Structure formats: C-alpha cells, structure tokens
Coordinates of C-alpha atoms in Angstrom, one line a residue:
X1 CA 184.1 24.2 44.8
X2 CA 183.6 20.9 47.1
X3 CA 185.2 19.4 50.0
X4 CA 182.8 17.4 50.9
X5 CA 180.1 20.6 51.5
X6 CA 178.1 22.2 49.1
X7 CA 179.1 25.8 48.7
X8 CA 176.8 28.9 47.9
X9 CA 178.0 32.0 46.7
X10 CA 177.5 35.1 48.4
X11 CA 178.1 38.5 48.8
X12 CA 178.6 41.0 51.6
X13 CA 179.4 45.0 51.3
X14 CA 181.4 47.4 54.1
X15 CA 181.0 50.9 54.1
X16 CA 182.9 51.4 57.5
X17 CA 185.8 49.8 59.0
X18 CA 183.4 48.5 61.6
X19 CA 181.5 47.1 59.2
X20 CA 184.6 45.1 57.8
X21 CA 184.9 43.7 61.1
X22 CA 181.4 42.3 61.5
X23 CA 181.3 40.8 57.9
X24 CA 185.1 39.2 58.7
X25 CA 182.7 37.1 61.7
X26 CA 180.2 36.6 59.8
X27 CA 182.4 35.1 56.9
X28 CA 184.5 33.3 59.8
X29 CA 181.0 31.4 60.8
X30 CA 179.7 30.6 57.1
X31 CA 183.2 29.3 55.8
X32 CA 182.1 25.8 55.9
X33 CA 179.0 26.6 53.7
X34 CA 179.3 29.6 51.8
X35 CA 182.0 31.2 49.4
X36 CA 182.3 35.2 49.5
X37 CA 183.1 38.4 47.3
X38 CA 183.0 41.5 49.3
X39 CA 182.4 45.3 48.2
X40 CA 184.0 47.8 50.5
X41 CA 182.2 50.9 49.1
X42 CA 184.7 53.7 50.7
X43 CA 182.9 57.3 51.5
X44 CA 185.9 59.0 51.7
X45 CA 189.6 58.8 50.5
X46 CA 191.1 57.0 53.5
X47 CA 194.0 54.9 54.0
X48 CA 192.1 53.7 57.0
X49 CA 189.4 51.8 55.3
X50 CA 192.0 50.2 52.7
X51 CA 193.7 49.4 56.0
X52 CA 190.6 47.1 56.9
X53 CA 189.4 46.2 53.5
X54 CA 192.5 44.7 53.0
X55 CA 192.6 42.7 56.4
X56 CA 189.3 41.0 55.0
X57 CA 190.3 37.1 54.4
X58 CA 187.9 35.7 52.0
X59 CA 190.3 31.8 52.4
X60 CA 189.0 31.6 48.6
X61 CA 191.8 32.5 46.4
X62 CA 188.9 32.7 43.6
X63 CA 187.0 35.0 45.4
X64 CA 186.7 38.8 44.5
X65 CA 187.3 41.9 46.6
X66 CA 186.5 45.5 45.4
X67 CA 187.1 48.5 47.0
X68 CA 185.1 51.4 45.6
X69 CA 186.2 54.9 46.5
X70 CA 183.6 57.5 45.9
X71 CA 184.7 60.8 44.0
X72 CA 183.5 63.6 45.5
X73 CA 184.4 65.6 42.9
X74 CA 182.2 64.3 40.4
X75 CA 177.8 64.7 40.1
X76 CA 176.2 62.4 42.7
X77 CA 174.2 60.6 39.5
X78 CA 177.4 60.2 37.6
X79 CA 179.3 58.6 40.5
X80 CA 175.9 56.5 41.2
X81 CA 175.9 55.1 37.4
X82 CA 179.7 54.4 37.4
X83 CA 179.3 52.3 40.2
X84 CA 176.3 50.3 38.6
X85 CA 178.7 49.9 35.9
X86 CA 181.6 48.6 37.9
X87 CA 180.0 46.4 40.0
X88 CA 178.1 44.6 37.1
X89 CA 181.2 44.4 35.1
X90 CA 183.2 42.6 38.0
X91 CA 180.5 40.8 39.2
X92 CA 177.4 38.6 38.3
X93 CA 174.8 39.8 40.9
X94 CA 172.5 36.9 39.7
X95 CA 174.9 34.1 40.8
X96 CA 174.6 34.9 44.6
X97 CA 172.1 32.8 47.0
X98 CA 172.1 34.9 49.7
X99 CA 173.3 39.2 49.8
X100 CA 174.6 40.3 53.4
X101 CA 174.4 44.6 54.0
X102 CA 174.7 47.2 56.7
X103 CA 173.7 50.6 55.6
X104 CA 170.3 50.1 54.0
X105 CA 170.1 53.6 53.5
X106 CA 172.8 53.8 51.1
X107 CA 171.4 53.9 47.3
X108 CA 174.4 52.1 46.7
X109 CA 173.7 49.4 49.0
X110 CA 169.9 49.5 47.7
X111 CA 171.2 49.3 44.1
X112 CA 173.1 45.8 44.8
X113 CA 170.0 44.0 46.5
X114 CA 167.8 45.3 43.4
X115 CA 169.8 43.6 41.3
X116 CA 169.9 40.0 43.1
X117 CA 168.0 36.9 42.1
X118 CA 164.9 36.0 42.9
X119 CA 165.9 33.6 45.3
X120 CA 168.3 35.1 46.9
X121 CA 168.3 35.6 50.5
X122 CA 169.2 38.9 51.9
X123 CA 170.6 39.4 55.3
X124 CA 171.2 42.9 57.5
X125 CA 174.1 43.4 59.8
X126 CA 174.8 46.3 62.3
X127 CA 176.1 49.6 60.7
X128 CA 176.6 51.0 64.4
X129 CA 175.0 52.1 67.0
X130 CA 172.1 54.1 64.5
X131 CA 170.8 49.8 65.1
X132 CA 169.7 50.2 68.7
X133 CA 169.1 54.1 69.2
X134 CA 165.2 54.0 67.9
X135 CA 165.9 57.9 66.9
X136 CA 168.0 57.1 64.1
X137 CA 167.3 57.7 60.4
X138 CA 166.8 53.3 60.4
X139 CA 163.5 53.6 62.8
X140 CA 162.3 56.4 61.0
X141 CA 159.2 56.2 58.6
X142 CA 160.5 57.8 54.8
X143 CA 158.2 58.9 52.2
X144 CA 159.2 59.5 48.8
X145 CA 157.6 61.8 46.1
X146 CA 156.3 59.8 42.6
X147 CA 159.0 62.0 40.8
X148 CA 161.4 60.4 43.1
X149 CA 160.3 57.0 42.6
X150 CA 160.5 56.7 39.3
X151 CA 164.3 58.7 39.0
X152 CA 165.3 56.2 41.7
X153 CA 163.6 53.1 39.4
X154 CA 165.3 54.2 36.4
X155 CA 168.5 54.3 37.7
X156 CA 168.3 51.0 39.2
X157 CA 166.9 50.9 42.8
X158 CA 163.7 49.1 43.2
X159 CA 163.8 48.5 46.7
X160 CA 164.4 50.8 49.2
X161 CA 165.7 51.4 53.3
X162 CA 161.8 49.8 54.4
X163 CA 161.7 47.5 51.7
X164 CA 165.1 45.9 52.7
X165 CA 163.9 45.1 56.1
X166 CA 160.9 43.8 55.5
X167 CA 163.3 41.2 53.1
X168 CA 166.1 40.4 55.8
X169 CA 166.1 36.8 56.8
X170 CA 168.0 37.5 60.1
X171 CA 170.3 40.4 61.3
X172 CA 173.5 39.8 62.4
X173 CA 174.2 42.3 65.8
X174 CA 177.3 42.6 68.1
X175 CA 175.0 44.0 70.6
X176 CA 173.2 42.2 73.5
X177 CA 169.7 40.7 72.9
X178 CA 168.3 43.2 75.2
X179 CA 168.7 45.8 72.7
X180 CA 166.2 45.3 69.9
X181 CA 167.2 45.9 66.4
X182 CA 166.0 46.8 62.7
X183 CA 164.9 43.3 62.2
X184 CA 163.2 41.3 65.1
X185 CA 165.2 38.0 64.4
X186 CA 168.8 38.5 65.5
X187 CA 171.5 36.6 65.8
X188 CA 174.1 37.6 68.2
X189 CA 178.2 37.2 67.5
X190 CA 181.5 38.8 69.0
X191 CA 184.0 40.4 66.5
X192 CA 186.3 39.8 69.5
X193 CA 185.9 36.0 70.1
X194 CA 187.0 34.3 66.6
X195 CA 186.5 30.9 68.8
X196 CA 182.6 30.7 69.0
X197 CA 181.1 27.2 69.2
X198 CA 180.9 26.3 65.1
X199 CA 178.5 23.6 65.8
X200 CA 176.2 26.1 67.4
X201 CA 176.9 27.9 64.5
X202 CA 176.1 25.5 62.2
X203 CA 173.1 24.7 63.3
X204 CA 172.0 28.5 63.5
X205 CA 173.3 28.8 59.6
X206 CA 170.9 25.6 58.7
X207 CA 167.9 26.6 60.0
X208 CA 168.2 30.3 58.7
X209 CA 168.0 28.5 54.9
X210 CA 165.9 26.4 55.5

C-alpha cells in the first residue's frame, strides 16, 4: 500500500477494553506510517470486550482483526497450543516491523513477540495502573525453575515479562510523566484528545525508528 508514504506492517494485541482504547490512539498517531492487524485476546466470555474489539478502526479494509476468546473449560496447555495455532494460521508473525503489547505477563502475549522477526521492533503500552504502582507483579523480579524454562521454550515462548522490557523501544502511557513506568522512555498520549498535534507526532514516530 502507497499514497505517497511508505507503509510498515504492524501488529498490536488488547487483552482489556482499556487496552483497546490505548492501541485505537496509538493506531490514530501511526496511520500515516504504519498499516495494523490487531489480536484482542479476551479472558473471559464478555459481550463487553467484543463491544470494544469491535469499535477498533484499523481504516485498512485489508487489515486483520481477531478476537480470541479463551475456554476455560479446556487444559491451560491445550488452550495455549490452540492459540499458537490460530494465530500462525491467520497471521504471518514474520511480516511485521514493529509488535506493540500491554500485558507482558501474559504467555500469550510472550508467545507472539517470540515469534517476530529479527528486526522487528517491539513496543509496550499501559495495561493499567499495575504501570505506575512499583508493587505490581511488572516491578517485581521473577525467577523461573530449569524445568520451567525449557516446558516454556518448547511450547514456544523464548522471551519472557523481563526479557520484553529490556526489548521495548518506547512505552506508550496515558499517565503523566511524573509517574515512571516499565520502560524509562515514554511517550505520553490522551485516549480522550483524538486531535493531538500529528506533526509533533510525526516527528516522535521518526525518531523512535530511526
């Protein structure tokens, strides 16, 4: 796709209806340069969260959007592997130049960023306010048993919650830049004000892939 701008492809995931609103900003400042799919990975059966999945506007009528509904009914693994399979039958995770995610303690989350490219670029955005309160499970310090590891590894996951900040480019917050986040280099937006200045924007969107 071309208008006169090079387009990427990229790839953001929701697990909350918070969530959806952040990555619908984040979208709203990268139209001009990047073209989106987006994973809603539902934790629950909730006609709330199809609600906001579905007020997601990816502007691309190319674009892909999957909502995933976890089965609580089924084994943990079995759910795990299904989604492995779903998501690499729908999508090719290798196409994507840059990965945007919340809840970097979600195996699911860490299964899509161990399957990008090489060169992709990941990015963090808030999952709440677990982001600023340095109590939560994101601030604390996880250690995993060798069996663990290598259960984890087979089934996929090769980086983990640590591993995924120590790879975010920038973090995305709605919250003021007195707080301090997961990742030290923030950048701040509104999911209220949809009239930001784009050339600011722009600018910020340059010199983050650069």
């Amino acid at each position: 796709m071309d208008n006169g701008n090079t387009f990427q492809n990229s790839l953001i995931l929701c697990t909350t209806p918070l969530q959806s609103l952040v990555a619908q900003k984040i979208i709203y400042l990268k139209k001009d340069f990047e073209v989106f799919d987006v994973i809603m990975l539902s934790p629950i059966s909730n006609e709330k969260y199809k609600f906001y999945f579905d007020k997601i506007d990816l502007n691309y009528s190319e674009s892909k959007k999957i909502f995933f509904e976890l089965n609580t009914n089924v084994n943990r693994i079995k759910e795990f592997i299904l989604f492995g399979k779903t998501i690499n039958k729908k999508l090719d995770l290798g196409k994507y130049k840059s990965i945007y995610v919340a809840s970097i303690d979600s195996r699911y989350i860490q299964l899509v960023v161990s399957h990008r490219s090489s060169d992709c670029n990941i990015f963090t955005f808030d999952d709440g306010v677990a982001n600023i309160i340095k109590n939560s499970a994101y601030y604390k310090p996880r250690e995993y048993g060798f069996f663990q590891k290598i259960i984890w590894k087979i089934l996929g996951v090769k980086f983990l919650m640590n591993d995924i900040k120590n790879l975010s480019v920038a973090h995305y917050t709605i919250y003021s830049k007195n707080f301090s986040n997961i990742v030290d280099n923030v950048v701040n937006i509104s999911i209220f004000d949809q009239n930001q200045n784009q050339n600011q924007n722009q600018n910020q969107n340059q010199n983050q892939n650069q």
